[in-house]
């Protein structure tokens, strides 16, 4: 799979499409407008020091879930994000972020928490 990506989708390859960055708030608007349920993925890794003020703003713009259980978080971060998800009434989600050979240090199924109850809760948050 990784070689497929490198052979076709990287810059200079036949299926490459240039992209541009957009703000997180714009992403929340787009996901909500198109019927999606926005979840902030691995906040401890991608968004250093996400705090209550940040989550309050993101929730006011349509954030519905917070990835609590992930291979990126240590135990302290997991406890903190679980508490914040409860405090802000965000659905706690889980994901290993497994990407095959791109991230060989992350094993498929390495995050044991989670389940279909999370999906059910997310479905109930659809617009």
Short mmCIF file of N, CA and C in Angstrom, two decimals:
data_model
loop_
_atom_site.label_atom_id
_atom_site.label_comp_id
_atom_site.label_asym_id
_atom_site.label_seq_id
_atom_site.Cartn_x
_atom_site.Cartn_y
_atom_site.Cartn_z
N UNK A 1 0.81 -1.21 0.00
CA UNK A 1 0.00 0.00 0.00
C UNK A 1 0.85 1.26 0.00
N UNK A 2 1.94 1.26 0.79
CA UNK A 2 2.78 2.45 0.86
C UNK A 2 3.44 2.71 -0.49
N UNK A 3 3.92 1.65 -1.14
CA UNK A 3 4.55 1.82 -2.44
C UNK A 3 3.55 2.34 -3.46
N UNK A 4 2.33 1.88 -3.38
CA UNK A 4 1.28 2.36 -4.27
C UNK A 4 1.14 3.87 -4.13
N UNK A 5 1.10 4.37 -2.90
CA UNK A 5 0.98 5.80 -2.66
C UNK A 5 2.17 6.54 -3.26
N UNK A 6 3.37 6.06 -2.98
CA UNK A 6 4.57 6.72 -3.49
C UNK A 6 4.64 6.70 -5.01
N UNK A 7 4.13 5.64 -5.62
CA UNK A 7 4.19 5.51 -7.08
C UNK A 7 3.16 6.37 -7.80
N UNK A 8 2.05 6.69 -7.15
CA UNK A 8 0.98 7.38 -7.86
C UNK A 8 0.56 8.72 -7.28
N UNK A 9 0.63 8.92 -5.97
CA UNK A 9 0.00 10.08 -5.37
C UNK A 9 0.95 11.16 -4.86
N UNK A 10 2.24 10.92 -4.84
CA UNK A 10 3.17 11.95 -4.38
C UNK A 10 3.40 12.98 -5.48
N UNK A 11 3.90 14.14 -5.10
CA UNK A 11 4.14 15.21 -6.06
C UNK A 11 5.00 14.70 -7.21
N UNK A 12 4.59 15.03 -8.43
CA UNK A 12 5.30 14.59 -9.62
C UNK A 12 4.80 13.26 -10.17
N UNK A 13 3.90 12.60 -9.46
CA UNK A 13 3.35 11.31 -9.90
C UNK A 13 2.00 11.54 -10.59
N UNK A 14 1.51 10.55 -11.36
CA UNK A 14 0.33 10.76 -12.21
C UNK A 14 -0.96 11.14 -11.48
N UNK A 15 -1.17 10.72 -10.26
CA UNK A 15 -2.43 11.01 -9.57
C UNK A 15 -2.29 12.11 -8.52
N UNK A 16 -1.18 12.83 -8.53
CA UNK A 16 -0.97 13.90 -7.55
C UNK A 16 -1.96 15.04 -7.79
N UNK A 17 -2.55 15.52 -6.71
CA UNK A 17 -3.43 16.68 -6.77
C UNK A 17 -2.93 17.66 -5.72
N UNK A 18 -2.57 18.87 -6.13
CA UNK A 18 -2.10 19.84 -5.14
C UNK A 18 -3.22 20.18 -4.15
N UNK A 19 -2.84 20.49 -2.95
CA UNK A 19 -3.83 20.83 -1.93
C UNK A 19 -3.41 22.11 -1.24
N UNK A 20 -4.33 22.67 -0.49
CA UNK A 20 -4.01 23.86 0.30
C UNK A 20 -4.54 23.65 1.70
N UNK A 21 -3.93 24.31 2.65
CA UNK A 21 -4.35 24.20 4.04
C UNK A 21 -5.61 25.04 4.25
N UNK A 22 -6.50 24.53 5.10
CA UNK A 22 -7.66 25.30 5.53
C UNK A 22 -7.72 25.24 7.05
N UNK A 23 -8.40 26.19 7.63
CA UNK A 23 -8.44 26.27 9.09
C UNK A 23 -9.30 25.15 9.68
N UNK A 24 -9.01 24.82 10.91
CA UNK A 24 -9.78 23.80 11.61
C UNK A 24 -11.24 24.22 11.73
N UNK A 25 -11.49 25.50 11.96
CA UNK A 25 -12.87 25.98 12.06
C UNK A 25 -13.61 25.81 10.73
N UNK A 26 -12.91 26.06 9.62
CA UNK A 26 -13.53 25.83 8.30
C UNK A 26 -13.82 24.35 8.08
N UNK A 27 -12.92 23.49 8.53
CA UNK A 27 -13.14 22.04 8.41
C UNK A 27 -14.39 21.64 9.19
N UNK A 28 -14.54 22.15 10.41
CA UNK A 28 -15.72 21.83 11.21
C UNK A 28 -16.99 22.27 10.49
N UNK A 29 -16.97 23.45 9.90
CA UNK A 29 -18.14 23.93 9.15
C UNK A 29 -18.46 23.01 7.98
N UNK A 30 -17.46 22.65 7.21
CA UNK A 30 -17.66 21.81 6.02
C UNK A 30 -18.17 20.42 6.41
N UNK A 31 -17.56 19.82 7.41
CA UNK A 31 -17.98 18.48 7.84
C UNK A 31 -19.43 18.52 8.33
N UNK A 32 -19.76 19.51 9.12
CA UNK A 32 -21.13 19.63 9.62
C UNK A 32 -22.13 19.89 8.52
N UNK A 33 -21.79 20.78 7.58
CA UNK A 33 -22.70 21.11 6.47
C UNK A 33 -22.95 19.93 5.55
N UNK A 34 -22.04 19.00 5.49
CA UNK A 34 -22.18 17.85 4.59
C UNK A 34 -22.69 16.61 5.31
N UNK A 35 -23.16 16.77 6.54
CA UNK A 35 -23.77 15.66 7.27
C UNK A 35 -22.81 14.79 8.05
N UNK A 36 -21.57 15.23 8.16
CA UNK A 36 -20.58 14.47 8.91
C UNK A 36 -20.63 14.77 10.39
N UNK A 37 -19.88 14.01 11.14
CA UNK A 37 -19.79 14.17 12.59
C UNK A 37 -18.31 14.41 12.92
N UNK A 38 -17.91 15.67 13.09
CA UNK A 38 -16.49 15.95 13.29
C UNK A 38 -15.96 15.49 14.65
N UNK A 39 -14.80 14.85 14.59
CA UNK A 39 -14.10 14.36 15.78
C UNK A 39 -12.66 14.88 15.71
N UNK A 40 -12.15 15.37 16.81
CA UNK A 40 -10.76 15.82 16.87
C UNK A 40 -9.88 14.61 17.15
N UNK A 41 -9.06 14.24 16.17
CA UNK A 41 -8.23 13.04 16.28
C UNK A 41 -6.92 13.33 17.01
N UNK A 42 -6.47 12.35 17.75
CA UNK A 42 -5.25 12.37 18.57
C UNK A 42 -4.81 13.78 18.98
N UNK A 43 -5.63 14.42 19.83
CA UNK A 43 -5.33 15.80 20.22
C UNK A 43 -4.01 15.96 20.97
N UNK A 44 -3.56 14.93 21.64
CA UNK A 44 -2.30 15.02 22.38
C UNK A 44 -1.08 15.02 21.49
N UNK A 45 -1.24 14.60 20.25
CA UNK A 45 -0.12 14.55 19.32
C UNK A 45 -0.20 15.66 18.28
N UNK A 46 -1.38 15.89 17.74
CA UNK A 46 -1.53 16.86 16.65
C UNK A 46 -1.77 18.28 17.13
N UNK A 47 -2.34 18.42 18.30
CA UNK A 47 -2.70 19.73 18.81
C UNK A 47 -2.16 19.86 20.23
N UNK A 48 -0.92 20.24 20.35
CA UNK A 48 -0.29 20.31 21.67
C UNK A 48 -1.06 21.27 22.58
N UNK A 49 -1.28 20.82 23.79
CA UNK A 49 -1.89 21.64 24.83
C UNK A 49 -3.31 22.11 24.49
N UNK A 50 -4.13 21.22 23.93
CA UNK A 50 -5.54 21.55 23.74
C UNK A 50 -6.13 21.78 25.11
N UNK A 51 -6.78 22.91 25.28
CA UNK A 51 -7.30 23.25 26.60
C UNK A 51 -8.81 23.49 26.55
N UNK A 52 -9.37 23.85 27.68
CA UNK A 52 -10.81 24.04 27.78
C UNK A 52 -11.30 25.17 26.87
N UNK A 53 -10.53 26.22 26.76
CA UNK A 53 -10.92 27.34 25.90
C UNK A 53 -11.00 26.87 24.44
N UNK A 54 -9.99 26.11 24.00
CA UNK A 54 -9.99 25.58 22.64
C UNK A 54 -11.20 24.69 22.40
N UNK A 55 -11.44 23.75 23.33
CA UNK A 55 -12.55 22.82 23.17
C UNK A 55 -13.90 23.53 23.19
N UNK A 56 -14.02 24.57 23.98
CA UNK A 56 -15.26 25.33 24.02
C UNK A 56 -15.53 25.96 22.66
N UNK A 57 -14.51 26.56 22.06
CA UNK A 57 -14.66 27.15 20.73
C UNK A 57 -14.99 26.09 19.69
N UNK A 58 -14.24 24.98 19.70
CA UNK A 58 -14.47 23.92 18.71
C UNK A 58 -15.86 23.32 18.86
N UNK A 59 -16.30 23.12 20.09
CA UNK A 59 -17.65 22.57 20.31
C UNK A 59 -18.70 23.55 19.80
N UNK A 60 -18.50 24.84 20.03
CA UNK A 60 -19.47 25.83 19.56
C UNK A 60 -19.55 25.86 18.03
N UNK A 61 -18.51 25.37 17.37
CA UNK A 61 -18.48 25.33 15.90
C UNK A 61 -18.85 23.96 15.35
N UNK A 62 -19.25 23.02 16.22
CA UNK A 62 -19.77 21.76 15.73
C UNK A 62 -19.00 20.51 16.07
N UNK A 63 -17.93 20.62 16.84
CA UNK A 63 -17.18 19.41 17.23
C UNK A 63 -18.09 18.48 18.02
N UNK A 64 -18.09 17.19 17.67
CA UNK A 64 -18.97 16.22 18.31
C UNK A 64 -18.22 15.14 19.09
N UNK A 65 -16.94 14.93 18.77
CA UNK A 65 -16.20 13.87 19.43
C UNK A 65 -14.75 14.23 19.65
N UNK A 66 -14.12 13.48 20.55
CA UNK A 66 -12.72 13.69 20.88
C UNK A 66 -12.05 12.32 20.97
N UNK A 67 -10.99 12.13 20.19
CA UNK A 67 -10.28 10.85 20.25
C UNK A 67 -9.52 10.79 21.57
N UNK A 68 -9.99 9.92 22.43
CA UNK A 68 -9.42 9.74 23.77
C UNK A 68 -8.40 8.62 23.76
N UNK A 69 -8.77 7.51 23.14
CA UNK A 69 -7.95 6.30 23.16
C UNK A 69 -7.21 6.17 21.83
N UNK A 70 -5.90 6.36 21.87
CA UNK A 70 -5.08 6.30 20.67
C UNK A 70 -3.66 5.90 21.04
N UNK A 71 -2.96 5.35 20.08
CA UNK A 71 -1.57 4.94 20.31
C UNK A 71 -0.66 6.14 20.56
N UNK A 72 -1.13 7.34 20.26
CA UNK A 72 -0.32 8.54 20.48
C UNK A 72 -0.34 9.02 21.93
N UNK A 73 -1.37 8.68 22.69
CA UNK A 73 -1.52 9.21 24.04
C UNK A 73 -0.92 8.28 25.09
N UNK A 74 -0.27 8.90 26.06
CA UNK A 74 0.16 8.13 27.23
C UNK A 74 -1.02 8.04 28.21
N UNK A 75 -0.84 7.35 29.32
CA UNK A 75 -1.95 7.14 30.26
C UNK A 75 -2.49 8.45 30.82
N UNK A 76 -1.60 9.37 31.13
CA UNK A 76 -2.03 10.66 31.68
C UNK A 76 -2.87 11.43 30.66
N UNK A 77 -2.41 11.45 29.41
CA UNK A 77 -3.17 12.14 28.37
C UNK A 77 -4.54 11.48 28.16
N UNK A 78 -4.56 10.16 28.18
CA UNK A 78 -5.83 9.45 28.01
C UNK A 78 -6.81 9.84 29.11
N UNK A 79 -6.36 9.86 30.35
CA UNK A 79 -7.23 10.27 31.47
C UNK A 79 -7.72 11.70 31.28
N UNK A 80 -6.81 12.59 30.89
CA UNK A 80 -7.15 14.00 30.71
C UNK A 80 -8.18 14.17 29.60
N UNK A 81 -7.97 13.53 28.46
CA UNK A 81 -8.90 13.70 27.34
C UNK A 81 -10.23 13.00 27.62
N UNK A 82 -10.22 11.95 28.39
CA UNK A 82 -11.48 11.30 28.78
C UNK A 82 -12.29 12.26 29.65
N UNK A 83 -11.62 12.90 30.60
CA UNK A 83 -12.28 13.87 31.47
C UNK A 83 -12.83 15.05 30.67
N UNK A 84 -12.03 15.56 29.72
CA UNK A 84 -12.48 16.68 28.90
C UNK A 84 -13.65 16.29 28.00
N UNK A 85 -13.62 15.08 27.46
CA UNK A 85 -14.74 14.61 26.63
C UNK A 85 -16.02 14.59 27.45
N UNK A 86 -15.94 14.11 28.68
CA UNK A 86 -17.11 14.08 29.56
C UNK A 86 -17.57 15.49 29.88
N UNK A 87 -16.63 16.36 30.24
CA UNK A 87 -16.97 17.73 30.62
C UNK A 87 -17.64 18.49 29.49
N UNK A 88 -17.20 18.28 28.25
CA UNK A 88 -17.74 19.02 27.11
C UNK A 88 -18.79 18.23 26.33
N UNK A 89 -19.23 17.11 26.89
CA UNK A 89 -20.24 16.27 26.24
C UNK A 89 -19.83 15.91 24.80
N UNK A 90 -18.57 15.48 24.66
CA UNK A 90 -18.06 15.02 23.38
C UNK A 90 -17.98 13.50 23.42
N UNK A 91 -18.29 12.86 22.31
CA UNK A 91 -18.21 11.40 22.25
C UNK A 91 -16.74 11.00 22.29
N UNK A 92 -16.33 10.16 23.26
CA UNK A 92 -14.95 9.68 23.26
C UNK A 92 -14.78 8.64 22.16
N UNK A 93 -13.72 8.76 21.37
CA UNK A 93 -13.49 7.79 20.31
C UNK A 93 -12.12 7.15 20.48
N UNK A 94 -11.88 6.13 19.66
CA UNK A 94 -10.63 5.36 19.75
C UNK A 94 -10.09 5.07 18.36
N UNK A 95 -8.78 5.01 18.24
CA UNK A 95 -8.16 4.64 16.98
C UNK A 95 -6.68 4.38 17.17
N UNK A 96 -6.17 3.38 16.48
CA UNK A 96 -4.74 3.06 16.61
C UNK A 96 -3.89 3.95 15.72
N UNK A 97 -4.47 4.51 14.67
CA UNK A 97 -3.78 5.26 13.63
C UNK A 97 -2.85 4.34 12.84
N UNK A 98 -3.25 3.10 12.72
CA UNK A 98 -2.50 2.11 11.94
C UNK A 98 -2.52 2.51 10.47
N UNK A 99 -1.35 2.57 9.85
CA UNK A 99 -1.23 2.90 8.43
C UNK A 99 -0.30 1.93 7.71
N UNK A 100 -0.15 0.74 8.21
CA UNK A 100 0.69 -0.25 7.55
C UNK A 100 2.16 0.11 7.63
N UNK A 101 2.87 -0.06 6.52
CA UNK A 101 4.32 0.14 6.50
C UNK A 101 4.72 1.60 6.72
N UNK A 102 3.80 2.52 6.55
CA UNK A 102 4.13 3.92 6.77
C UNK A 102 4.47 4.16 8.24
N UNK A 103 3.78 3.46 9.13
CA UNK A 103 4.00 3.59 10.57
C UNK A 103 4.18 2.20 11.16
N UNK A 104 5.33 1.59 10.94
CA UNK A 104 5.53 0.20 11.37
C UNK A 104 5.51 0.01 12.89
N UNK A 105 5.69 1.07 13.65
CA UNK A 105 5.71 0.96 15.11
C UNK A 105 4.29 0.88 15.71
N UNK A 106 3.26 1.07 14.87
CA UNK A 106 1.88 1.01 15.34
C UNK A 106 1.23 -0.24 14.78
N UNK A 107 0.76 -1.10 15.67
CA UNK A 107 0.15 -2.37 15.24
C UNK A 107 -1.36 -2.22 15.09
N UNK A 108 -1.91 -2.89 14.09
CA UNK A 108 -3.35 -2.94 13.89
C UNK A 108 -4.00 -3.54 15.14
N UNK A 109 -5.01 -2.88 15.65
CA UNK A 109 -5.69 -3.39 16.84
C UNK A 109 -4.97 -3.10 18.14
N UNK A 110 -3.98 -2.21 18.12
CA UNK A 110 -3.19 -1.96 19.33
C UNK A 110 -3.97 -1.19 20.39
N UNK A 111 -5.03 -0.51 20.01
CA UNK A 111 -5.87 0.19 20.98
C UNK A 111 -7.05 -0.70 21.30
N UNK A 112 -7.15 -1.13 22.53
CA UNK A 112 -8.17 -2.11 22.93
C UNK A 112 -9.49 -1.46 23.34
N UNK A 113 -9.45 -0.21 23.76
CA UNK A 113 -10.67 0.47 24.17
C UNK A 113 -11.53 0.76 22.94
N UNK A 114 -12.76 1.05 23.19
CA UNK A 114 -13.65 1.41 22.09
C UNK A 114 -14.67 0.34 21.81
N UNK A 115 -15.44 0.56 20.79
CA UNK A 115 -16.46 -0.41 20.41
C UNK A 115 -17.58 0.26 19.65
N UNK A 116 -18.56 -0.55 19.30
CA UNK A 116 -19.67 -0.04 18.50
C UNK A 116 -20.51 0.99 19.24
N UNK A 117 -20.44 1.00 20.56
CA UNK A 117 -21.19 2.01 21.31
C UNK A 117 -20.74 3.42 20.92
N UNK A 118 -19.45 3.56 20.58
CA UNK A 118 -18.94 4.87 20.15
C UNK A 118 -19.59 5.27 18.83
N UNK A 119 -19.67 4.34 17.92
CA UNK A 119 -20.28 4.61 16.61
C UNK A 119 -21.75 4.97 16.79
N UNK A 120 -22.45 4.24 17.64
CA UNK A 120 -23.86 4.55 17.90
C UNK A 120 -24.03 5.96 18.44
N UNK A 121 -23.16 6.35 19.36
CA UNK A 121 -23.23 7.70 19.92
C UNK A 121 -22.94 8.75 18.85
N UNK A 122 -21.96 8.49 17.98
CA UNK A 122 -21.65 9.43 16.92
C UNK A 122 -22.82 9.57 15.95
N UNK A 123 -23.45 8.47 15.62
CA UNK A 123 -24.62 8.51 14.71
C UNK A 123 -25.72 9.40 15.28
N UNK A 124 -25.90 9.35 16.58
CA UNK A 124 -26.94 10.16 17.21
C UNK A 124 -26.60 11.64 17.19
N UNK A 125 -25.35 11.98 16.92
CA UNK A 125 -24.92 13.38 16.88
C UNK A 125 -24.97 13.97 15.47
N UNK A 126 -25.40 13.16 14.50
CA UNK A 126 -25.49 13.69 13.13
C UNK A 126 -26.46 14.86 13.09
N UNK A 127 -26.17 15.82 12.21
CA UNK A 127 -27.09 16.97 12.08
C UNK A 127 -28.44 16.56 11.51
#
